[in-house]
Structure formats: C-alpha cells, structure tokens
Short mmCIF file of N, CA and C in Angstrom, two decimals:
data_model
loop_
_atom_site.label_atom_id
_atom_site.label_comp_id
_atom_site.label_asym_id
_atom_site.label_seq_id
_atom_site.Cartn_x
_atom_site.Cartn_y
_atom_site.Cartn_z
N MET A 1 92.93 75.99 100.88
CA MET A 1 93.09 76.92 102.00
C MET A 1 92.27 77.40 103.11
N ASN A 2 92.88 77.29 104.33
CA ASN A 2 92.10 78.02 105.47
C ASN A 2 92.26 79.10 105.99
N ILE A 3 92.08 80.09 106.31
CA ILE A 3 92.63 81.05 107.36
C ILE A 3 91.83 81.55 108.62
N LYS A 4 92.41 80.98 109.71
CA LYS A 4 92.39 81.66 111.02
C LYS A 4 92.50 82.91 111.31
N VAL A 5 91.52 83.45 112.18
CA VAL A 5 92.05 85.39 112.60
C VAL A 5 91.53 85.13 114.07
N LYS A 6 92.68 86.12 114.47
CA LYS A 6 92.54 86.42 115.99
C LYS A 6 92.73 87.80 116.13
N PRO A 7 92.45 88.59 116.60
CA PRO A 7 92.59 90.56 117.17
C PRO A 7 93.46 90.31 118.30
N MET A 8 94.59 91.06 118.30
CA MET A 8 95.37 91.09 119.62
C MET A 8 95.53 92.45 120.04
N GLY A 9 95.98 91.94 121.56
CA GLY A 9 96.21 93.49 121.87
C GLY A 9 95.40 94.50 121.47
N GLU A 10 95.15 95.69 122.71
CA GLU A 10 94.50 96.58 122.44
C GLU A 10 94.57 97.78 121.41
N TYR A 11 95.04 97.35 120.49
CA TYR A 11 94.68 97.71 118.83
C TYR A 11 93.67 96.78 118.24
N GLN A 12 93.77 95.65 119.14
CA GLN A 12 92.89 94.77 118.00
C GLN A 12 93.34 94.74 116.27
N THR A 13 94.48 94.27 116.66
CA THR A 13 95.52 93.62 115.31
C THR A 13 95.39 92.71 114.81
N ASN A 14 95.00 92.42 113.59
CA ASN A 14 94.54 90.89 113.09
C ASN A 14 96.13 90.27 113.58
N CYS A 15 96.14 88.91 113.21
CA CYS A 15 96.96 88.06 113.57
C CYS A 15 96.25 86.76 112.53
N TYR A 16 96.76 86.45 111.60
CA TYR A 16 96.19 85.10 110.66
C TYR A 16 97.15 84.16 110.35
N ILE A 17 96.73 83.31 110.60
CA ILE A 17 97.11 81.67 110.02
C ILE A 17 96.78 81.12 108.84
N VAL A 18 97.13 81.21 107.80
CA VAL A 18 96.68 80.39 106.82
C VAL A 18 97.73 79.70 106.25
N THR A 19 96.39 78.02 106.31
CA THR A 19 96.81 77.25 105.72
C THR A 19 96.55 76.83 104.36
N VAL A 20 97.94 76.07 103.51
CA VAL A 20 97.50 76.11 102.21
C VAL A 20 98.29 74.93 102.03
N ASN A 21 98.08 73.57 101.35
CA ASN A 21 98.68 72.27 100.78
C ASN A 21 99.42 71.87 102.12
N GLY A 22 98.83 72.14 103.71
CA GLY A 22 99.47 71.53 104.54
C GLY A 22 100.59 72.21 105.12
N LYS A 23 100.23 73.83 104.58
CA LYS A 23 102.26 74.58 104.84
C LYS A 23 100.95 75.69 105.89
N ASP A 24 102.03 75.96 107.11
CA ASP A 24 100.87 77.25 107.88
C ASP A 24 101.82 78.41 107.70
N PHE A 25 101.12 79.89 107.55
CA PHE A 25 102.05 80.70 107.48
C PHE A 25 101.25 81.60 108.58
N ILE A 26 101.99 82.43 109.18
CA ILE A 26 101.48 83.38 109.97
C ILE A 26 101.70 84.69 109.94
N ILE A 27 100.96 85.44 109.46
CA ILE A 27 100.55 87.11 109.13
C ILE A 27 100.60 87.98 110.09
N ASP A 28 101.74 88.65 110.79
CA ASP A 28 101.19 89.84 111.23
C ASP A 28 100.93 89.37 112.90
N PRO A 29 102.38 88.86 113.46
CA PRO A 29 102.06 88.26 114.78
C PRO A 29 101.80 89.38 116.09
N GLY A 30 101.19 90.14 116.49
CA GLY A 30 101.18 91.09 117.65
C GLY A 30 101.14 90.79 118.52
N MET A 31 100.89 92.05 119.51
CA MET A 31 100.54 91.58 120.82
C MET A 31 100.11 90.43 121.11
N GLY A 32 100.82 89.28 122.25
CA GLY A 32 100.66 87.95 122.68
C GLY A 32 99.74 87.28 122.00
N ALA A 33 100.85 87.15 120.65
CA ALA A 33 100.11 86.73 119.75
C ALA A 33 100.87 84.92 119.77
N THR A 34 101.63 84.96 120.21
CA THR A 34 102.26 83.47 120.62
C THR A 34 101.84 82.43 120.98
N LYS A 35 101.08 82.75 121.91
CA LYS A 35 99.89 81.47 122.69
C LYS A 35 99.24 80.76 121.76
N TRP A 36 98.39 82.03 120.86
CA TRP A 36 97.34 81.69 120.04
C TRP A 36 97.83 80.46 118.69
N VAL A 37 98.83 81.39 118.17
CA VAL A 37 99.85 80.96 116.99
C VAL A 37 100.39 79.33 117.65
N MET A 38 100.89 79.15 118.52
CA MET A 38 101.52 77.65 118.71
C MET A 38 100.25 76.93 119.64
N ASP A 39 99.03 77.02 119.53
CA ASP A 39 97.90 76.11 119.68
C ASP A 39 97.14 76.01 118.21
N ASN A 40 97.56 76.29 117.70
CA ASN A 40 96.78 76.64 116.09
C ASN A 40 97.58 76.10 114.80
N VAL A 41 99.34 75.74 114.94
CA VAL A 41 99.71 75.56 113.76
C VAL A 41 100.25 74.04 114.19
N LYS A 42 100.63 73.05 113.16
CA LYS A 42 100.79 72.07 112.77
C LYS A 42 102.23 71.67 112.10
N ASN A 43 102.04 72.57 110.72
CA ASN A 43 103.44 72.28 110.54
C ASN A 43 103.89 74.46 109.68
N PRO A 44 103.93 75.15 110.84
CA PRO A 44 104.13 76.29 110.38
C PRO A 44 105.75 76.19 109.64
N VAL A 45 105.60 77.61 108.31
CA VAL A 45 106.39 77.60 107.44
C VAL A 45 107.21 78.49 107.53
N ALA A 46 106.70 79.57 108.23
CA ALA A 46 106.75 81.34 107.55
C ALA A 46 106.30 82.10 108.11
N ILE A 47 107.12 83.16 109.30
CA ILE A 47 106.00 84.64 109.51
C ILE A 47 106.79 85.46 108.31
N LEU A 48 105.66 86.30 107.93
CA LEU A 48 104.99 86.74 107.31
C LEU A 48 104.76 88.27 107.71
N ASN A 49 105.38 89.54 107.65
CA ASN A 49 105.18 90.93 107.91
C ASN A 49 104.65 91.76 107.20
N THR A 50 103.89 92.24 106.83
CA THR A 50 103.01 93.28 105.89
C THR A 50 103.55 94.86 105.94
N HIS A 51 104.03 95.15 107.33
CA HIS A 51 104.83 96.08 108.14
C HIS A 51 105.26 95.85 109.20
N GLY A 52 106.53 97.03 109.16
CA GLY A 52 106.85 96.64 110.47
C GLY A 52 106.03 97.58 112.15
N HIS A 53 104.80 98.13 112.05
CA HIS A 53 104.50 98.64 112.98
C HIS A 53 103.96 97.08 114.25
N PHE A 54 104.90 98.35 115.02
CA PHE A 54 104.71 97.35 116.59
C PHE A 54 103.85 96.53 116.74
N ASP A 55 102.69 96.85 116.58
CA ASP A 55 101.41 95.81 116.87
C ASP A 55 101.46 94.41 115.44
N HIS A 56 101.64 95.05 114.64
CA HIS A 56 101.95 93.78 113.86
C HIS A 56 103.31 92.91 113.75
N VAL A 57 104.33 93.46 114.61
CA VAL A 57 105.47 92.74 114.88
C VAL A 57 105.56 92.18 115.92
N TRP A 58 104.93 92.28 117.11
CA TRP A 58 105.40 92.18 118.46
C TRP A 58 106.00 90.97 118.75
N SER A 59 105.66 89.53 118.18
CA SER A 59 105.67 88.33 118.68
C SER A 59 106.69 87.53 117.86
N ASN A 60 107.21 88.60 116.51
CA ASN A 60 108.05 87.80 115.56
C ASN A 60 109.52 87.19 116.45
N ALA A 61 109.93 87.87 117.17
CA ALA A 61 111.33 87.04 117.42
C ALA A 61 110.54 85.77 118.22
N GLU A 62 110.04 85.93 119.15
CA GLU A 62 109.34 84.97 120.36
C GLU A 62 108.68 84.12 118.95
N LEU A 63 108.45 84.31 118.14
CA LEU A 63 107.95 82.87 117.21
C LEU A 63 109.04 82.35 116.34
N GLN A 64 109.98 83.14 116.62
CA GLN A 64 110.98 82.84 115.50
C GLN A 64 111.74 81.60 116.36
N GLU A 65 111.87 81.65 117.77
CA GLU A 65 112.61 81.56 118.54
C GLU A 65 112.16 79.94 118.52
N LYS A 66 110.76 80.12 119.28
CA LYS A 66 110.23 78.90 119.37
C LYS A 66 109.72 77.81 118.46
N LEU A 67 109.28 77.96 117.36
CA LEU A 67 109.39 77.68 115.73
C LEU A 67 110.20 77.44 114.93
N LYS A 68 111.61 77.80 115.19
CA LYS A 68 112.74 78.16 114.27
C LYS A 68 112.24 78.30 112.74
N ILE A 69 110.87 79.02 112.38
CA ILE A 69 111.40 78.70 111.13
C ILE A 69 111.20 80.62 110.54
N PRO A 70 111.70 80.56 109.39
CA PRO A 70 112.34 82.55 109.29
C PRO A 70 111.30 83.03 109.26
N LEU A 71 111.67 84.84 108.95
CA LEU A 71 110.73 85.96 109.21
C LEU A 71 110.69 86.30 107.88
N TYR A 72 110.25 86.66 107.40
CA TYR A 72 109.99 87.59 106.26
C TYR A 72 109.27 88.88 106.03
N THR A 73 110.36 89.88 106.17
CA THR A 73 110.15 91.40 106.31
C THR A 73 109.93 92.33 105.10
N PRO A 74 109.29 92.99 104.85
CA PRO A 74 109.52 93.88 103.83
C PRO A 74 110.96 94.80 104.09
N LYS A 75 111.56 95.23 103.20
CA LYS A 75 113.22 95.68 103.49
C LYS A 75 112.64 97.10 103.97
N GLU A 76 112.06 97.90 103.35
CA GLU A 76 111.79 99.00 103.87
C GLU A 76 111.53 99.43 105.52
N ASP A 77 111.18 98.05 106.03
CA ASP A 77 110.72 98.39 107.15
C ASP A 77 111.16 97.83 108.39
N THR A 78 112.60 97.43 107.79
CA THR A 78 113.32 96.83 108.73
C THR A 78 113.39 97.53 109.71
N MET A 79 114.17 99.01 109.68
CA MET A 79 114.16 99.55 110.72
C MET A 79 113.43 99.60 111.54
N LEU A 80 112.30 99.44 111.21
CA LEU A 80 110.81 99.84 112.85
C LEU A 80 110.52 98.32 113.49
N LEU A 81 111.45 97.28 113.47
CA LEU A 81 111.89 96.22 113.61
C LEU A 81 112.15 96.27 114.91
N SER A 82 113.46 97.04 115.53
CA SER A 82 114.53 97.14 116.31
C SER A 82 113.96 98.36 116.93
N SER A 83 113.39 99.36 116.81
CA SER A 83 112.65 100.29 117.50
C SER A 83 111.61 100.82 117.12
N SER A 84 111.32 101.41 118.17
CA SER A 84 109.70 102.32 117.96
C SER A 84 109.54 103.69 118.97
N SER A 85 108.83 104.19 118.64
CA SER A 85 109.09 105.52 119.17
C SER A 85 107.81 105.42 120.09
N TRP A 86 106.98 104.77 119.57
CA TRP A 86 105.56 104.59 120.52
C TRP A 86 105.73 103.58 121.67
N MET A 87 106.37 102.84 121.49
CA MET A 87 106.74 101.34 122.09
C MET A 87 108.05 100.65 122.35
N PRO A 88 108.72 101.83 123.51
CA PRO A 88 110.17 101.07 123.87
C PRO A 88 110.65 100.44 123.96
N ASP A 89 109.46 99.07 124.75
CA ASP A 89 109.49 98.18 125.18
C ASP A 89 109.83 97.12 123.80
N LEU A 90 109.30 97.39 123.04
CA LEU A 90 109.00 96.31 121.45
C LEU A 90 110.27 95.54 121.80
N PRO A 91 109.75 93.85 121.32
CA PRO A 91 110.85 92.72 121.67
C PRO A 91 111.54 93.72 120.44
N PRO A 92 112.83 93.57 119.90
CA PRO A 92 113.33 93.22 118.63
C PRO A 92 113.12 92.12 118.14
N SER A 93 113.01 92.47 116.84
CA SER A 93 113.16 90.81 115.43
C SER A 93 114.50 91.46 114.46
N LYS A 94 114.57 90.27 114.07
CA LYS A 94 115.58 90.84 112.61
C LYS A 94 114.99 89.09 111.96
N PRO A 95 114.06 89.75 110.44
CA PRO A 95 114.15 89.12 109.56
C PRO A 95 115.21 88.25 108.69
N ASP A 96 114.57 87.06 109.13
CA ASP A 96 115.78 86.09 108.11
C ASP A 96 115.48 86.70 106.65
N VAL A 97 114.56 87.07 105.73
CA VAL A 97 114.62 87.80 104.64
C VAL A 97 113.77 89.12 104.40
N GLU A 98 115.14 90.19 103.71
CA GLU A 98 114.32 91.73 103.63
C GLU A 98 113.40 91.31 102.36
N VAL A 99 112.21 91.37 102.17
CA VAL A 99 111.69 91.24 101.14
C VAL A 99 111.92 91.98 100.21
N GLU A 100 111.99 92.20 99.19
CA GLU A 100 112.18 93.41 98.20
C GLU A 100 110.67 93.84 97.48
N PRO A 101 110.85 95.25 96.93
CA PRO A 101 109.09 95.47 96.67
C PRO A 101 108.78 94.67 95.39
N ASN A 102 107.67 94.06 95.72
CA ASN A 102 106.65 92.75 94.45
C ASN A 102 108.02 92.22 94.11
N GLN A 103 107.79 91.41 95.25
CA GLN A 103 108.80 89.91 94.94
C GLN A 103 107.72 88.45 95.25
N GLU A 104 107.58 88.20 94.69
CA GLU A 104 106.52 86.82 94.87
C GLU A 104 107.74 85.58 95.07
N LEU A 105 107.25 85.09 95.97
CA LEU A 105 107.95 84.07 96.81
C LEU A 105 107.13 82.55 96.86
N ASP A 106 108.17 81.96 96.54
CA ASP A 106 107.56 80.12 96.31
C ASP A 106 107.79 78.84 97.53
N PHE A 107 106.87 78.38 97.96
CA PHE A 107 106.96 77.86 99.79
C PHE A 107 106.86 76.48 99.05
N GLY A 108 107.48 75.67 98.51
CA GLY A 108 107.34 74.17 97.78
C GLY A 108 105.76 74.37 96.99
N GLY A 109 105.77 75.46 96.31
CA GLY A 109 104.73 75.27 95.53
C GLY A 109 103.87 76.10 95.62
N VAL A 110 103.28 76.64 96.86
CA VAL A 110 102.63 77.81 97.14
C VAL A 110 103.11 79.10 96.91
N LYS A 111 102.40 79.65 96.31
CA LYS A 111 102.86 81.59 95.99
C LYS A 111 102.33 81.96 96.89
N VAL A 112 103.26 83.31 96.83
CA VAL A 112 103.30 84.11 98.50
C VAL A 112 103.56 85.19 97.75
N LYS A 113 102.94 86.39 97.16
CA LYS A 113 103.42 87.63 96.74
C LYS A 113 103.36 88.96 97.71
N PHE A 114 104.62 89.81 97.54
CA PHE A 114 104.00 90.83 98.60
C PHE A 114 104.43 92.25 97.40
N THR A 115 103.26 92.83 97.49
CA THR A 115 102.98 93.64 96.46
C THR A 115 102.82 95.01 96.78
N HIS A 116 104.35 96.03 96.81
CA HIS A 116 104.64 97.07 97.84
C HIS A 116 103.43 98.26 97.96
N PHE A 117 103.46 99.04 98.30
CA PHE A 117 101.77 100.17 98.88
C PHE A 117 102.24 101.16 99.69
N PRO A 118 103.29 101.62 99.99
CA PRO A 118 103.99 102.87 100.76
C PRO A 118 103.08 103.49 101.01
N GLY A 119 103.02 104.68 101.93
CA GLY A 119 102.25 105.09 102.44
C GLY A 119 101.97 105.07 103.85
N HIS A 120 101.92 104.53 104.18
CA HIS A 120 101.68 104.16 105.77
C HIS A 120 103.04 103.99 106.35
N THR A 121 103.58 102.84 105.70
CA THR A 121 104.84 103.28 105.95
C THR A 121 105.84 102.98 104.86
N PRO A 122 107.35 102.96 105.20
CA PRO A 122 107.71 102.88 103.99
C PRO A 122 107.80 101.53 102.95
N GLY A 123 107.38 100.63 103.76
CA GLY A 123 107.72 98.85 102.67
C GLY A 123 106.12 98.34 103.27
N CYS A 124 105.51 99.26 103.56
CA CYS A 124 104.00 98.84 103.41
C CYS A 124 103.73 98.11 102.19
N SER A 125 103.22 96.99 102.51
CA SER A 125 102.96 95.76 101.58
C SER A 125 101.25 95.21 101.81
N THR A 126 101.03 94.72 100.36
CA THR A 126 99.80 93.48 100.98
C THR A 126 100.31 91.94 100.51
N ILE A 127 99.95 91.21 101.04
CA ILE A 127 100.34 89.56 100.93
C ILE A 127 99.30 89.21 100.18
N GLU A 128 100.06 88.51 99.06
CA GLU A 128 98.42 87.30 98.35
C GLU A 128 98.74 86.16 98.25
N ILE A 129 98.06 85.34 98.73
CA ILE A 129 98.14 83.84 98.63
C ILE A 129 96.82 83.37 98.21
N GLU A 130 97.20 82.66 97.06
CA GLU A 130 95.53 82.47 96.37
C GLU A 130 94.45 83.26 95.89
N ASP A 131 93.46 83.33 96.89
CA ASP A 131 92.05 84.18 96.07
C ASP A 131 92.27 85.49 97.41
N ALA A 132 93.06 85.21 98.51
CA ALA A 132 93.26 86.09 99.85
C ALA A 132 94.51 86.84 99.51
N MET A 133 94.01 88.49 99.86
CA MET A 133 94.98 89.81 99.73
C MET A 133 95.05 89.88 101.31
N PHE A 134 95.89 90.03 102.17
CA PHE A 134 96.05 90.26 103.33
C PHE A 134 96.56 91.90 103.27
N SER A 135 96.13 92.79 103.60
CA SER A 135 96.41 94.42 103.48
C SER A 135 97.13 95.08 104.57
N GLY A 136 97.33 94.80 105.60
CA GLY A 136 97.73 95.00 107.00
C GLY A 136 96.92 96.36 107.07
N ASP A 137 97.50 97.61 107.28
CA ASP A 137 97.28 98.79 107.27
C ASP A 137 97.47 99.40 106.31
N PHE A 138 97.49 99.03 104.97
CA PHE A 138 96.74 99.55 103.84
C PHE A 138 95.29 100.26 103.88
N ILE A 139 94.54 99.07 103.40
CA ILE A 139 93.81 99.21 103.05
C ILE A 139 92.67 98.59 104.03
N PHE A 140 91.54 99.20 104.59
CA PHE A 140 90.53 98.32 105.59
C PHE A 140 89.52 98.56 104.63
N GLU A 141 88.21 97.85 105.65
CA GLU A 141 86.88 98.06 104.94
C GLU A 141 86.34 99.56 104.95
N ARG A 142 86.01 100.46 103.77
CA ARG A 142 85.87 101.98 103.69
C ARG A 142 86.92 102.64 104.39
N SER A 143 87.97 102.55 104.63
CA SER A 143 89.20 103.39 104.84
C SER A 143 90.00 102.71 104.59
N ILE A 144 91.85 103.67 105.12
CA ILE A 144 93.04 103.74 104.44
C ILE A 144 94.05 103.38 105.84
N GLY A 145 95.04 103.15 105.64
CA GLY A 145 96.08 103.49 106.39
C GLY A 145 96.37 104.97 106.66
N ARG A 146 96.58 105.65 108.14
CA ARG A 146 97.34 106.88 108.39
C ARG A 146 98.11 107.22 108.01
N THR A 147 98.30 108.35 107.68
CA THR A 147 99.88 108.78 106.85
C THR A 147 100.60 109.75 107.94
N ASP A 148 100.26 110.24 109.36
CA ASP A 148 100.12 110.99 110.12
C ASP A 148 101.70 110.53 111.06
N PHE A 149 101.62 109.41 110.95
CA PHE A 149 103.16 108.66 111.45
C PHE A 149 104.83 108.47 111.33
N PRO A 150 105.45 109.24 112.38
CA PRO A 150 106.96 108.88 111.51
C PRO A 150 106.75 107.67 110.50
N TYR A 151 107.54 108.31 109.44
CA TYR A 151 108.14 107.59 108.57
C TYR A 151 106.73 107.18 107.10
N SER A 152 105.48 107.88 107.58
CA SER A 152 104.41 108.24 106.32
C SER A 152 104.80 108.93 105.64
N SER A 153 103.81 108.70 104.02
CA SER A 153 103.70 109.54 103.58
C SER A 153 102.83 110.31 102.69
N PRO A 154 101.98 111.03 102.99
CA PRO A 154 100.54 111.19 102.26
C PRO A 154 100.32 110.92 100.80
N LYS A 155 102.15 111.31 100.22
CA LYS A 155 102.33 111.34 98.64
C LYS A 155 102.35 110.47 98.24
N GLN A 156 103.16 109.55 99.21
CA GLN A 156 103.27 108.01 98.27
C GLN A 156 101.99 106.96 99.01
N MET A 157 101.12 107.53 99.91
CA MET A 157 99.99 107.27 100.12
C MET A 157 98.95 107.23 98.60
N ARG A 158 98.97 108.41 97.93
CA ARG A 158 98.44 108.77 96.94
C ARG A 158 98.69 107.97 95.84
N GLU A 159 100.02 107.65 95.58
CA GLU A 159 100.40 106.83 94.45
C GLU A 159 100.25 105.42 94.66
N SER A 160 99.58 104.41 95.77
CA SER A 160 99.92 103.40 95.88
C SER A 160 98.10 103.24 95.90
N LEU A 161 97.40 104.57 96.16
CA LEU A 161 96.18 104.01 96.12
C LEU A 161 95.56 104.14 94.70
N GLU A 162 96.95 105.21 93.78
CA GLU A 162 96.21 104.88 92.47
C GLU A 162 96.83 103.57 91.41
N GLN A 163 97.89 103.38 92.04
CA GLN A 163 97.81 101.81 91.65
C GLN A 163 97.19 100.46 91.65
N PHE A 164 96.55 100.90 93.16
CA PHE A 164 95.60 100.07 93.32
C PHE A 164 94.28 99.78 93.06
N LYS A 165 94.05 100.81 92.46
CA LYS A 165 92.70 101.04 91.78
C LYS A 165 93.15 100.32 90.31
N LYS A 166 94.11 100.39 89.49
CA LYS A 166 94.07 99.50 88.26
C LYS A 166 94.39 98.07 88.71
N ILE A 167 94.37 97.18 89.75
CA ILE A 167 94.56 95.99 90.01
C ILE A 167 92.93 95.21 89.19
N PRO A 168 93.01 94.37 87.99
CA PRO A 168 92.50 93.96 87.46
C PRO A 168 91.51 93.13 87.82
N TYR A 169 91.83 92.41 89.02
CA TYR A 169 90.91 91.24 89.32
C TYR A 169 90.58 91.01 91.07
N ASP A 170 89.42 90.78 91.17
CA ASP A 170 89.15 90.55 92.45
C ASP A 170 89.85 89.65 93.41
N LYS A 171 89.65 90.26 95.02
CA LYS A 171 90.13 89.02 96.08
C LYS A 171 89.69 89.52 97.05
N THR A 172 89.18 88.22 98.23
CA THR A 172 88.85 89.41 99.07
C THR A 172 90.17 89.60 100.29
N ILE A 173 89.56 90.89 100.71
CA ILE A 173 90.44 91.58 101.54
C ILE A 173 90.59 91.21 103.21
N TYR A 174 91.33 90.60 103.64
CA TYR A 174 91.59 90.62 105.07
C TYR A 174 92.74 91.33 105.50
N PRO A 175 92.00 92.52 106.13
CA PRO A 175 93.09 93.56 106.86
C PRO A 175 93.35 93.12 108.60
N GLY A 176 94.41 94.18 108.45
CA GLY A 176 94.89 94.46 109.78
C GLY A 176 94.12 94.86 110.62
N HIS A 177 92.90 95.39 110.86
CA HIS A 177 92.39 95.62 111.65
C HIS A 177 90.99 95.52 111.05
N GLY A 178 89.77 94.78 111.83
CA GLY A 178 88.55 95.24 110.87
C GLY A 178 88.25 93.77 110.23
N GLY A 179 87.00 93.89 109.86
CA GLY A 179 86.32 92.97 109.21
C GLY A 179 86.82 92.60 107.53
N THR A 180 86.69 92.06 107.22
CA THR A 180 87.30 91.53 105.53
C THR A 180 86.17 92.36 104.87
N THR A 181 86.79 92.55 103.17
CA THR A 181 86.31 93.63 102.63
C THR A 181 86.68 92.49 101.10
N THR A 182 86.47 93.16 99.96
CA THR A 182 87.40 92.94 98.55
C THR A 182 87.73 94.13 97.86
N ILE A 183 88.82 93.94 97.47
CA ILE A 183 88.89 94.55 96.11
C ILE A 183 88.26 95.17 95.63
N ARG A 184 87.25 94.93 94.56
CA ARG A 184 86.61 95.66 94.53
C ARG A 184 85.46 96.39 94.79
N GLN A 185 85.54 96.29 96.41
CA GLN A 185 84.53 97.16 96.96
C GLN A 185 85.32 98.52 97.07
N GLU A 186 86.84 98.17 97.51
CA GLU A 186 87.61 99.51 98.29
C GLU A 186 88.02 100.03 96.85
N GLN A 187 88.38 99.42 95.94
CA GLN A 187 88.49 100.55 94.62
C GLN A 187 87.47 101.42 94.23
N GLN A 188 86.32 100.92 94.58
CA GLN A 188 85.01 102.41 94.22
C GLN A 188 85.41 103.52 95.34
N TYR A 189 86.12 103.13 96.79
CA TYR A 189 86.25 104.47 97.04
C TYR A 189 87.87 104.96 97.21
N SER A 190 88.66 104.58 96.13
CA SER A 190 90.30 104.81 96.02
C SER A 190 90.11 106.30 95.85
N ASP A 191 89.11 106.95 94.83
CA ASP A 191 89.61 108.45 94.94
C ASP A 191 88.98 109.58 95.15
N TYR A 192 88.15 108.88 96.21
CA TYR A 192 88.12 109.85 98.05
C TYR A 192 88.77 110.06 98.31
N TRP A 193 89.92 109.05 98.78
CA TRP A 193 90.53 108.87 99.88
C TRP A 193 91.74 109.74 99.12
N ILE A 194 92.43 109.14 97.56
CA ILE A 194 93.09 109.84 96.84
C ILE A 194 92.97 111.72 96.92
N GLY A 195 91.24 112.12 96.98
CA GLY A 195 91.18 113.28 97.21
C GLY A 195 91.27 113.87 98.74
N ASN A 196 91.14 113.08 99.21
CA ASN A 196 91.15 113.90 100.76
C ASN A 196 92.28 113.73 101.71
N LEU A 197 93.63 113.27 101.04
CA LEU A 197 95.11 112.66 101.33
C LEU A 197 96.13 114.48 101.47
#
C-alpha cells in the first residue's frame, strides 16, 4: 500500500490517494484537490468521503466528471453535499453510493471498511484500508472533531469515543487535518475528551 497526502485549501484539509494492488482510492478531495489528484493517479477506482463537510468534499463533483468513477459518502451526510451554511458556493455533488453505517466494501479484493463514529457530523466515519485508518474529522493527533457545528452532537461524540476506546487492534491513523498518529495513542486520551464534552 502506498499513501500520498496533500493538505488542501485554507483549512489545510488532507486529501489522500491510497494505492493498493494497482487501484487508486481518493479520500476527501477538498478545495483545489483536482489538479493534484489528476497528476497523481494511474488507475482511480473510487472517491471516498469520511464525512460531508465542505472542506473535505469540495472537488467531489469535478473528479467524478473527469475520472468517471463512483463517489461513496456516508448515508447520513449526503444532505451536506448539496448545501453548506458556511460556504454557499460549495459545488454540489451526489454520491453514487450512500454508504450504510459500518459497511465494508470490496473493490476487486481490496477491502474498504467504513466505521460510523457520529458526533462531528451525523455520518462521520473512519475508513480502514489494510493497516491504515483514515479518520476524517473524528480523531486527530491528541484532539477530536468539533461538536459545535450544525448537525453536530456532543452526546453522539461521547458514544463514538466510548466505541473507539474498545477497538482491540492498532493501526496508523491518517486524520483530516495535521499529522499521523495511532489508534493506541489516541485511545489514551479518549476518557479526557469524553469527560470534557
């Protein structure tokens, strides 16, 4: 597995290109991501969204059109792709597949697992591919996603962190902003965040 990353736009939102067995997966193509993605993919098979916030989905529609590949978005966040209270000029996009909570997909032998961790948004999910977890805005290095946005829920975030604490294995976490961390590392801070939400 090869992972390329580039922070996009003023919010420095990480866009990832994950290559497994010759297949390229584009995760969270944010503002201005199209050219970088086009320059760095050879065999793109899918666009994957961790959640529906504008800085993670800005280039969805443009890449769908240019690459002719399907877009997968957590079902509960589909409504966020067509309008944004902060960014009225968000280019609307429509998923080809609305991903159900905790759904595992199989792309010709490459397993892609969405795990539902609502709180930051209703559909907020991590995406696991082999030994990597792409956490979007759920978990960052020593931090968690904000819960003061429209459709956010501190209660759901607490429940998600309780669920995250119980993950029995370790993987490298590639978050939506900032640098990498690990599941084990961030599990140490879960109780702190649960107590402060």
